[in-house]
Tab-separated table of N, CA and C in Angstrom:
chain	number	residue	atom	x	y	z
A	173	UNK	N	134.405	51.398	64.685
A	173	UNK	CA	133.583	51.618	63.551
A	173	UNK	C	133.436	50.222	62.836
A	174	UNK	N	132.191	49.805	62.577
A	174	UNK	CA	132.034	48.490	61.924
A	174	UNK	C	132.564	48.537	60.518
A	175	UNK	N	133.056	47.485	60.044
A	175	UNK	CA	133.540	47.359	58.666
A	175	UNK	C	132.264	47.344	57.763
A	176	UNK	N	132.458	47.916	56.542
A	176	UNK	CA	131.292	47.922	55.575
A	176	UNK	C	130.986	46.464	55.306
A	177	UNK	N	129.693	46.281	55.163
A	177	UNK	CA	129.233	44.988	54.882
A	177	UNK	C	129.188	44.560	53.435
A	178	UNK	N	129.783	43.474	52.948
A	178	UNK	CA	129.706	43.144	51.624
A	178	UNK	C	128.377	42.521	51.335
A	179	UNK	N	127.651	42.088	52.277
A	179	UNK	CA	126.416	41.405	52.158
A	179	UNK	C	125.189	42.347	52.170
A	180	UNK	N	125.471	43.657	52.118
A	180	UNK	CA	124.324	44.663	52.061
A	180	UNK	C	123.604	44.522	50.816
A	181	UNK	N	122.249	44.700	51.032
A	181	UNK	CA	121.361	44.649	49.889
A	181	UNK	C	121.849	45.587	48.770
A	182	UNK	N	121.738	45.286	47.550
A	182	UNK	CA	122.130	46.147	46.471
A	182	UNK	C	120.827	46.892	45.965
A	183	UNK	N	119.745	46.763	46.695
A	183	UNK	CA	118.528	47.570	46.339
A	183	UNK	C	118.856	49.014	46.545
A	184	UNK	N	118.715	49.865	45.609
A	184	UNK	CA	119.109	51.311	45.737
A	184	UNK	C	118.308	52.012	46.921
A	185	UNK	N	117.030	51.678	47.022
A	185	UNK	CA	116.297	52.329	48.127
A	185	UNK	C	116.815	51.935	49.445
A	186	UNK	N	117.049	50.674	49.556
A	186	UNK	CA	117.650	50.086	50.842
A	186	UNK	C	118.939	50.712	51.222
A	187	UNK	N	119.792	50.801	50.189
A	187	UNK	CA	121.130	51.398	50.365
A	187	UNK	C	121.018	52.859	50.777
A	188	UNK	N	120.095	53.566	50.164
A	188	UNK	CA	119.928	55.013	50.559
A	188	UNK	C	119.358	55.102	51.957
A	189	UNK	N	118.504	54.259	52.382
A	189	UNK	CA	118.044	54.219	53.743
A	189	UNK	C	119.196	53.948	54.698
A	190	UNK	N	120.060	53.022	54.346
A	190	UNK	CA	121.270	52.688	55.222
A	190	UNK	C	122.127	53.923	55.293
A	191	UNK	N	122.270	54.593	54.102
A	191	UNK	CA	123.150	55.789	54.114
A	191	UNK	C	122.572	56.857	55.033
A	192	UNK	N	121.247	57.117	54.912
A	192	UNK	CA	120.557	58.124	55.757
A	192	UNK	C	120.812	57.700	57.225
A	193	UNK	N	120.649	56.399	57.564
A	193	UNK	CA	120.789	55.976	58.989
A	193	UNK	C	122.268	56.195	59.487
A	194	UNK	N	123.179	56.028	58.562
A	194	UNK	CA	124.605	56.137	58.990
A	194	UNK	C	124.911	57.631	59.095
A	195	UNK	N	124.355	58.431	58.151
A	195	UNK	CA	124.538	59.919	58.339
A	195	UNK	C	123.966	60.475	59.562
A	196	UNK	N	122.693	59.975	59.921
A	196	UNK	CA	122.065	60.439	61.066
A	196	UNK	C	122.859	60.076	62.290
A	197	UNK	N	123.410	58.842	62.415
A	197	UNK	CA	124.230	58.426	63.472
A	197	UNK	C	125.465	59.344	63.594
A	198	UNK	N	126.064	59.743	62.568
A	198	UNK	CA	127.167	60.647	62.547
A	198	UNK	C	126.774	61.930	63.049
A	199	UNK	N	125.617	62.389	62.690
A	199	UNK	CA	125.107	63.763	63.076
A	199	UNK	C	124.920	63.771	64.675
A	200	UNK	N	124.336	62.677	65.139
A	200	UNK	CA	124.029	62.587	66.625
A	200	UNK	C	125.385	62.612	67.299
A	201	UNK	N	126.419	61.854	66.886
A	201	UNK	CA	127.709	61.897	67.526
A	201	UNK	C	128.323	63.254	67.356
A	202	UNK	N	128.196	63.885	66.291
A	202	UNK	CA	128.777	65.245	66.061
A	202	UNK	C	128.061	66.213	67.034
A	203	UNK	N	126.785	66.205	67.134
A	203	UNK	CA	126.117	67.032	68.108
A	203	UNK	C	126.561	66.803	69.458
A	204	UNK	N	126.900	65.544	69.813
A	204	UNK	CA	127.353	65.239	71.231
A	204	UNK	C	128.810	65.932	71.371
A	205	UNK	N	129.636	65.795	70.398
A	205	UNK	CA	130.931	66.393	70.443
A	205	UNK	C	130.803	67.903	70.540
A	206	UNK	N	129.994	68.541	69.789
A	206	UNK	CA	129.779	70.022	69.871
A	206	UNK	C	129.316	70.399	71.300
A	207	UNK	N	128.360	69.637	71.750
A	207	UNK	CA	127.804	69.917	73.109
A	207	UNK	C	128.912	69.784	74.098
A	208	UNK	N	129.667	68.727	74.049
A	208	UNK	CA	130.787	68.530	74.970
A	208	UNK	C	131.793	69.689	74.902
A	209	UNK	N	132.196	70.083	73.716
A	209	UNK	CA	133.131	71.219	73.651
A	209	UNK	C	132.526	72.538	74.066
A	210	UNK	N	131.311	72.691	73.860
A	210	UNK	CA	130.612	73.935	74.397
A	210	UNK	C	130.627	73.906	75.890
A	211	UNK	N	130.455	72.807	76.586
A	211	UNK	CA	130.526	72.760	78.060
A	211	UNK	C	131.932	72.975	78.458
A	212	UNK	N	132.976	72.357	77.870
A	212	UNK	CA	134.292	72.464	78.193
A	212	UNK	C	134.664	74.013	78.157
A	213	UNK	N	134.243	74.693	77.170
A	213	UNK	CA	134.528	76.102	76.949
A	213	UNK	C	133.532	77.066	77.684
A	214	UNK	N	132.646	76.534	78.423
A	214	UNK	CA	131.644	77.214	79.169
A	214	UNK	C	130.771	78.125	78.208
A	215	UNK	N	130.354	77.511	77.167
A	215	UNK	CA	129.467	78.154	76.162
A	215	UNK	C	128.210	77.261	75.955
A	216	UNK	N	127.260	77.874	75.343
A	216	UNK	CA	126.121	77.032	74.964
A	216	UNK	C	126.321	76.656	73.463
A	217	UNK	N	125.683	75.620	73.029
A	217	UNK	CA	125.769	75.137	71.669
A	217	UNK	C	125.613	76.164	70.587
A	218	UNK	N	124.678	77.061	70.776
A	218	UNK	CA	124.351	78.107	69.791
A	218	UNK	C	125.507	79.114	69.775
A	219	UNK	N	126.155	79.358	70.948
A	219	UNK	CA	127.365	80.220	70.903
A	219	UNK	C	128.473	79.601	70.019
A	220	UNK	N	128.684	78.299	70.324
A	220	UNK	CA	129.676	77.552	69.514
A	220	UNK	C	129.373	77.508	68.047
A	221	UNK	N	128.097	77.332	67.685
A	221	UNK	CA	127.738	77.363	66.261
A	221	UNK	C	128.043	78.726	65.682
A	222	UNK	N	127.772	79.810	66.435
A	222	UNK	CA	128.108	81.200	65.967
A	222	UNK	C	129.624	81.298	65.722
A	223	UNK	N	130.428	80.788	66.671
A	223	UNK	CA	131.846	80.910	66.432
A	223	UNK	C	132.297	80.075	65.213
A	224	UNK	N	131.733	78.959	65.012
A	224	UNK	CA	132.101	78.094	63.874
A	224	UNK	C	131.758	78.806	62.554
A	225	UNK	N	130.528	79.450	62.539
A	225	UNK	CA	130.056	80.174	61.340
A	225	UNK	C	131.081	81.276	61.058
A	226	UNK	N	131.506	82.042	62.020
A	226	UNK	CA	132.429	83.203	61.892
A	226	UNK	C	133.746	82.657	61.412
A	227	UNK	N	134.103	81.499	61.805
A	227	UNK	CA	135.499	80.980	61.406
A	227	UNK	C	135.551	80.205	60.134
A	228	UNK	N	134.362	79.948	59.582
A	228	UNK	CA	134.217	79.024	58.423
A	228	UNK	C	134.891	79.595	57.214
A	229	UNK	N	134.816	80.871	56.940
A	229	UNK	CA	135.487	81.550	55.820
A	229	UNK	C	136.187	82.738	56.251
A	230	UNK	N	137.189	83.099	55.510
A	230	UNK	CA	137.978	84.233	55.862
A	230	UNK	C	137.432	85.559	55.256
A	231	UNK	N	136.263	86.021	55.814
A	231	UNK	CA	135.838	87.308	55.452
A	231	UNK	C	134.923	87.754	56.557
A	232	UNK	N	134.773	89.104	56.620
A	232	UNK	CA	133.965	89.698	57.679
A	232	UNK	C	132.485	89.274	57.497
A	233	UNK	N	131.848	89.165	58.660
A	233	UNK	CA	130.457	88.782	58.657
A	233	UNK	C	129.719	89.969	59.441
A	234	UNK	N	128.486	90.178	59.179
A	234	UNK	CA	127.679	91.137	59.865
A	234	UNK	C	126.753	90.382	60.864
A	235	UNK	N	126.190	91.084	61.825
A	235	UNK	CA	125.224	90.418	62.677
A	235	UNK	C	124.001	89.929	61.906
A	236	UNK	N	123.592	90.532	60.836
A	236	UNK	CA	122.598	90.170	60.019
A	236	UNK	C	122.933	88.757	59.347
A	237	UNK	N	124.172	88.662	58.856
A	237	UNK	CA	124.554	87.328	58.256
A	237	UNK	C	124.430	86.222	59.300
A	238	UNK	N	124.972	86.491	60.601
A	238	UNK	CA	124.882	85.512	61.601
A	238	UNK	C	123.442	85.144	61.978
A	239	UNK	N	122.514	86.165	62.101
A	239	UNK	CA	121.096	85.969	62.421
A	239	UNK	C	120.513	85.065	61.331
A	240	UNK	N	120.814	85.404	60.057
A	240	UNK	CA	120.294	84.550	58.946
A	240	UNK	C	120.681	83.164	59.138
A	241	UNK	N	121.989	82.879	59.401
A	241	UNK	CA	122.516	81.549	59.495
A	241	UNK	C	121.928	80.760	60.666
A	242	UNK	N	121.710	81.504	61.788
A	242	UNK	CA	121.228	80.812	63.010
A	242	UNK	C	119.667	80.872	63.006
A	243	UNK	N	119.102	81.500	62.091
A	243	UNK	CA	117.678	81.718	62.009
A	243	UNK	C	117.135	82.322	63.374
A	244	UNK	N	117.801	83.444	63.675
A	244	UNK	CA	117.457	84.172	64.948
A	244	UNK	C	117.147	85.564	64.630
A	245	UNK	N	116.326	86.181	65.393
A	245	UNK	CA	115.955	87.601	65.265
A	245	UNK	C	116.947	88.537	65.749
A	246	UNK	N	116.783	89.766	65.524
A	246	UNK	CA	117.736	90.805	65.873
A	246	UNK	C	118.085	90.858	67.373
A	247	UNK	N	117.000	90.761	68.208
A	247	UNK	CA	117.253	90.825	69.629
A	247	UNK	C	118.138	89.647	70.153
A	248	UNK	N	117.820	88.492	69.622
A	248	UNK	CA	118.504	87.241	70.085
A	248	UNK	C	119.966	87.282	69.585
A	249	UNK	N	120.211	87.861	68.411
A	249	UNK	CA	121.513	87.924	67.932
A	249	UNK	C	122.344	88.924	68.659
A	250	UNK	N	121.691	90.005	69.005
A	250	UNK	CA	122.375	91.077	69.859
A	250	UNK	C	122.785	90.524	71.233
A	251	UNK	N	121.881	89.781	71.878
A	251	UNK	CA	122.151	89.126	73.158
A	251	UNK	C	123.305	88.155	72.953
A	252	UNK	N	123.316	87.360	71.891
A	252	UNK	CA	124.415	86.339	71.723
A	252	UNK	C	125.728	87.080	71.503
A	253	UNK	N	125.807	88.090	70.637
A	253	UNK	CA	126.999	88.838	70.398
A	253	UNK	C	127.474	89.500	71.650
A	254	UNK	N	126.531	90.094	72.442
A	254	UNK	CA	126.932	90.670	73.751
A	254	UNK	C	127.655	89.675	74.661
A	255	UNK	N	127.139	88.436	74.722
A	255	UNK	CA	127.750	87.303	75.486
A	255	UNK	C	129.042	87.026	75.044
A	256	UNK	N	129.279	86.836	73.741
A	256	UNK	CA	130.586	86.521	73.204
A	256	UNK	C	131.561	87.587	73.262
A	257	UNK	N	131.111	88.885	73.102
A	257	UNK	CA	132.041	90.030	73.193
A	257	UNK	C	132.517	90.026	74.715
A	258	UNK	N	131.610	89.890	75.672
A	258	UNK	CA	131.926	89.938	77.045
A	258	UNK	C	132.911	88.879	77.420
A	259	UNK	N	132.725	87.669	76.789
A	259	UNK	CA	133.711	86.558	77.014
A	259	UNK	C	135.079	86.788	76.325
A	260	UNK	N	135.197	87.760	75.442
A	260	UNK	CA	136.362	88.083	74.813
A	260	UNK	C	136.614	87.167	73.509
A	261	UNK	N	135.582	86.503	73.020
A	261	UNK	CA	135.654	85.527	71.960
A	261	UNK	C	135.426	86.274	70.604
A	262	UNK	N	134.814	87.290	70.576
A	262	UNK	CA	134.654	88.064	69.237
A	262	UNK	C	134.583	89.536	69.557
A	263	UNK	N	134.622	90.259	68.560
A	263	UNK	CA	134.582	91.735	68.620
A	263	UNK	C	133.733	92.338	67.512
A	264	UNK	N	133.141	93.471	67.793
A	264	UNK	CA	132.430	94.227	66.862
A	264	UNK	C	133.423	95.288	66.315
A	265	UNK	N	133.446	95.371	64.881
A	265	UNK	CA	134.297	96.399	64.296
A	265	UNK	C	133.528	97.219	63.349
A	266	UNK	N	133.745	98.539	63.450
A	266	UNK	CA	133.008	99.349	62.472
A	266	UNK	C	133.290	98.987	61.046
A	267	UNK	N	132.310	99.079	60.241
A	267	UNK	CA	132.423	98.807	58.814
A	267	UNK	C	132.984	100.023	58.082
A	268	UNK	N	134.165	99.894	57.498
A	268	UNK	CA	134.754	101.115	56.910
A	268	UNK	C	133.913	101.632	55.736
A	269	UNK	N	133.104	100.776	55.104
A	269	UNK	CA	132.376	101.170	53.908
A	269	UNK	C	131.049	101.739	54.329
A	270	UNK	N	130.518	101.530	55.520
A	270	UNK	CA	129.284	101.892	55.934
A	270	UNK	C	129.280	102.158	57.495
A	271	UNK	N	129.395	103.425	57.912
A	271	UNK	CA	129.531	103.737	59.325
A	271	UNK	C	128.353	103.329	60.143
A	272	UNK	N	127.229	103.059	59.589
A	272	UNK	CA	126.043	102.620	60.238
A	272	UNK	C	126.090	101.154	60.681
A	273	UNK	N	126.995	100.341	60.053
A	273	UNK	CA	126.964	98.902	60.295
A	273	UNK	C	128.252	98.531	60.892
A	274	UNK	N	128.181	97.349	61.493
A	274	UNK	CA	129.386	96.714	62.182
A	274	UNK	C	129.768	95.336	61.587
A	275	UNK	N	130.903	94.915	61.608
A	275	UNK	CA	131.248	93.543	61.273
A	275	UNK	C	131.660	92.866	62.571
A	276	UNK	N	131.563	91.564	62.555
A	276	UNK	CA	131.951	90.765	63.643
A	276	UNK	C	133.020	89.857	63.364
A	277	UNK	N	133.910	89.718	64.180
A	277	UNK	CA	135.111	88.864	63.885
A	277	UNK	C	135.614	88.222	65.183
A	278	UNK	N	136.213	87.030	65.010
A	278	UNK	CA	136.833	86.293	66.192
A	278	UNK	C	138.031	87.019	66.718
A	279	UNK	N	138.193	86.892	68.023
A	279	UNK	CA	139.410	87.349	68.649
A	279	UNK	C	140.413	86.127	68.718
A	280	UNK	N	141.583	86.401	69.170
A	280	UNK	CA	142.480	85.250	69.286
A	280	UNK	C	141.965	84.148	70.167
A	281	UNK	N	141.192	84.561	71.328
A	281	UNK	CA	140.560	83.600	72.210
A	281	UNK	C	139.408	82.872	71.454
A	282	UNK	N	138.719	83.481	70.548
A	282	UNK	CA	137.687	82.856	69.799
A	282	UNK	C	138.312	81.897	68.854
A	283	UNK	N	139.429	82.221	68.230
A	283	UNK	CA	140.067	81.332	67.367
A	283	UNK	C	140.628	80.120	68.148
A	284	UNK	N	141.067	80.260	69.436
A	284	UNK	CA	141.506	79.162	70.248
A	284	UNK	C	140.351	78.167	70.493
A	285	UNK	N	139.158	78.683	70.702
A	285	UNK	CA	137.979	77.710	70.897
A	285	UNK	C	137.787	76.918	69.572
A	286	UNK	N	137.778	77.590	68.546
A	286	UNK	CA	137.642	76.884	67.208
A	286	UNK	C	138.801	75.972	66.955
A	287	UNK	N	139.990	76.300	67.367
A	287	UNK	CA	141.179	75.431	67.238
A	287	UNK	C	140.948	74.078	68.009
A	288	UNK	N	140.230	74.162	69.175
A	288	UNK	CA	140.068	72.891	69.878
A	288	UNK	C	139.068	72.043	69.208
A	289	UNK	N	138.100	72.697	68.568
A	289	UNK	CA	137.083	72.020	67.816
A	289	UNK	C	137.750	71.396	66.603
A	290	UNK	N	138.488	72.069	65.903
A	290	UNK	CA	139.226	71.523	64.671
A	290	UNK	C	140.172	70.378	65.027
A	291	UNK	N	140.766	70.445	66.159
A	291	UNK	CA	141.739	69.443	66.714
A	291	UNK	C	140.948	68.132	66.897
A	292	UNK	N	139.682	68.311	67.490
A	292	UNK	CA	138.823	67.133	67.725
A	292	UNK	C	138.393	66.582	66.391
A	293	UNK	N	138.122	67.391	65.400
A	293	UNK	CA	137.739	66.923	64.111
A	293	UNK	C	138.948	66.210	63.446
A	294	UNK	N	140.139	66.619	63.557
A	294	UNK	CA	141.267	66.101	63.027
A	294	UNK	C	141.524	64.692	63.604
A	295	UNK	N	141.411	64.593	64.937
A	295	UNK	CA	141.667	63.293	65.617
A	295	UNK	C	140.595	62.268	65.144
A	296	UNK	N	139.328	62.743	64.933
A	296	UNK	CA	138.222	61.796	64.511
A	296	UNK	C	138.543	61.378	63.088
A	297	UNK	N	138.897	62.322	62.190
A	297	UNK	CA	139.192	61.942	60.849
A	297	UNK	C	140.357	61.022	60.679
A	298	UNK	N	141.350	61.293	61.485
A	298	UNK	CA	142.594	60.384	61.464
A	298	UNK	C	142.195	59.020	61.827
A	299	UNK	N	141.332	58.875	62.798
A	299	UNK	CA	140.925	57.568	63.239
A	299	UNK	C	139.966	56.808	62.307
A	300	UNK	N	139.071	57.606	61.635
A	300	UNK	CA	138.053	57.043	60.873
A	300	UNK	C	138.346	56.960	59.387
A	301	UNK	N	139.225	57.736	58.868
A	301	UNK	CA	139.402	57.962	57.431
A	301	UNK	C	140.820	57.462	56.999
A	302	UNK	N	140.795	56.475	56.204
A	302	UNK	CA	142.159	56.055	55.674
A	302	UNK	C	142.751	57.182	54.813
A	303	UNK	N	143.955	57.426	54.938
A	303	UNK	CA	144.637	58.487	54.143
A	303	UNK	C	144.409	58.506	52.629
A	304	UNK	N	144.267	57.262	52.144
A	304	UNK	CA	144.047	57.124	50.647
A	304	UNK	C	142.556	57.571	50.249
A	305	UNK	N	141.718	57.719	51.170
A	305	UNK	CA	140.421	58.204	50.849
A	305	UNK	C	140.044	59.709	51.202
A	306	UNK	N	141.050	60.422	51.631
A	306	UNK	CA	140.811	61.787	51.977
A	306	UNK	C	140.243	62.645	50.833
A	307	UNK	N	140.845	62.490	49.624
A	307	UNK	CA	140.381	63.262	48.433
A	307	UNK	C	138.811	62.891	48.182
A	308	UNK	N	138.540	61.740	48.290
A	308	UNK	CA	137.086	61.284	48.099
A	308	UNK	C	136.237	61.950	49.123
A	309	UNK	N	136.690	61.885	50.423
A	309	UNK	CA	135.942	62.390	51.453
A	309	UNK	C	135.752	63.972	51.277
A	310	UNK	N	136.817	64.670	50.959
A	310	UNK	CA	136.725	66.041	50.680
A	310	UNK	C	135.699	66.364	49.602
A	311	UNK	N	135.770	65.610	48.550
A	311	UNK	CA	134.826	65.865	47.307
A	311	UNK	C	133.394	65.537	47.891
A	312	UNK	N	133.151	64.417	48.493
A	312	UNK	CA	131.868	64.090	49.034
A	312	UNK	C	131.329	65.084	49.987
A	313	UNK	N	132.162	65.592	50.915
A	313	UNK	CA	131.629	66.545	51.887
A	313	UNK	C	131.326	67.838	51.228
A	314	UNK	N	132.043	68.337	50.211
A	314	UNK	CA	131.751	69.549	49.577
A	314	UNK	C	130.389	69.445	48.770
A	315	UNK	N	130.249	68.312	48.097
A	315	UNK	CA	129.043	68.052	47.398
A	315	UNK	C	127.790	67.902	48.414
A	316	UNK	N	128.067	67.286	49.424
A	316	UNK	CA	126.949	67.216	50.438
A	316	UNK	C	126.582	68.537	50.987
A	317	UNK	N	127.611	69.336	51.383
A	317	UNK	CA	127.391	70.668	51.765
A	317	UNK	C	126.480	71.507	50.764
A	318	UNK	N	126.782	71.431	49.581
A	318	UNK	CA	126.006	72.141	48.535
A	318	UNK	C	124.580	71.608	48.536
A	319	UNK	N	124.436	70.280	48.537
A	319	UNK	CA	123.189	69.696	48.519
A	319	UNK	C	122.298	70.123	49.746
A	320	UNK	N	122.910	70.150	50.841
A	320	UNK	CA	122.170	70.471	52.150
A	320	UNK	C	121.800	71.951	52.110
A	321	UNK	N	122.701	72.837	51.499
A	321	UNK	CA	122.352	74.196	51.358
A	321	UNK	C	121.157	74.357	50.372
A	322	UNK	N	121.173	73.656	49.352
A	322	UNK	CA	120.018	73.586	48.344
A	322	UNK	C	118.765	73.189	49.072
A	323	UNK	N	118.871	72.171	49.922
A	323	UNK	CA	117.672	71.683	50.639
A	323	UNK	C	117.021	72.769	51.504
A	324	UNK	N	117.867	73.630	52.130
A	324	UNK	CA	117.333	74.598	52.910
A	324	UNK	C	116.666	75.618	52.081
A	325	UNK	N	117.178	75.936	50.850
A	325	UNK	CA	116.592	76.940	49.958
A	325	UNK	C	115.257	76.523	49.383
A	326	UNK	N	115.064	75.149	49.280
A	326	UNK	CA	113.825	74.667	48.725
A	326	UNK	C	112.577	75.106	49.475
């Protein structure tokens, strides 16, 4: 990773353009990592995105939640869930509050796939992020996540 340049232009527009370029470069490498891990686990990238979504927070999700996140229709979500259930990576569980609906949750094998992704992220962060900047990175990432969520809502 190149060292930050002290000779960078202090023009705010130029700096923002450089930040966008750096962010885009990171996204490209992240997409490559996700593609690689999907292949390693014999999944497609959308399947891995679904598993990441289900593992992101500790609460039950519905197929409708997943479809909204992936911007997929009911039929495509059903096919995706069928694939992941067949692979033993997630399971459909009856919703105790509404017998007409189901919740979807990762199985231990699904959590193992997510564990390999998290391990790759940990290795990358340990290599790229000085320990004294972890708090700044966490705050920045949380703020960026909110800003990106807001951009989708616009």
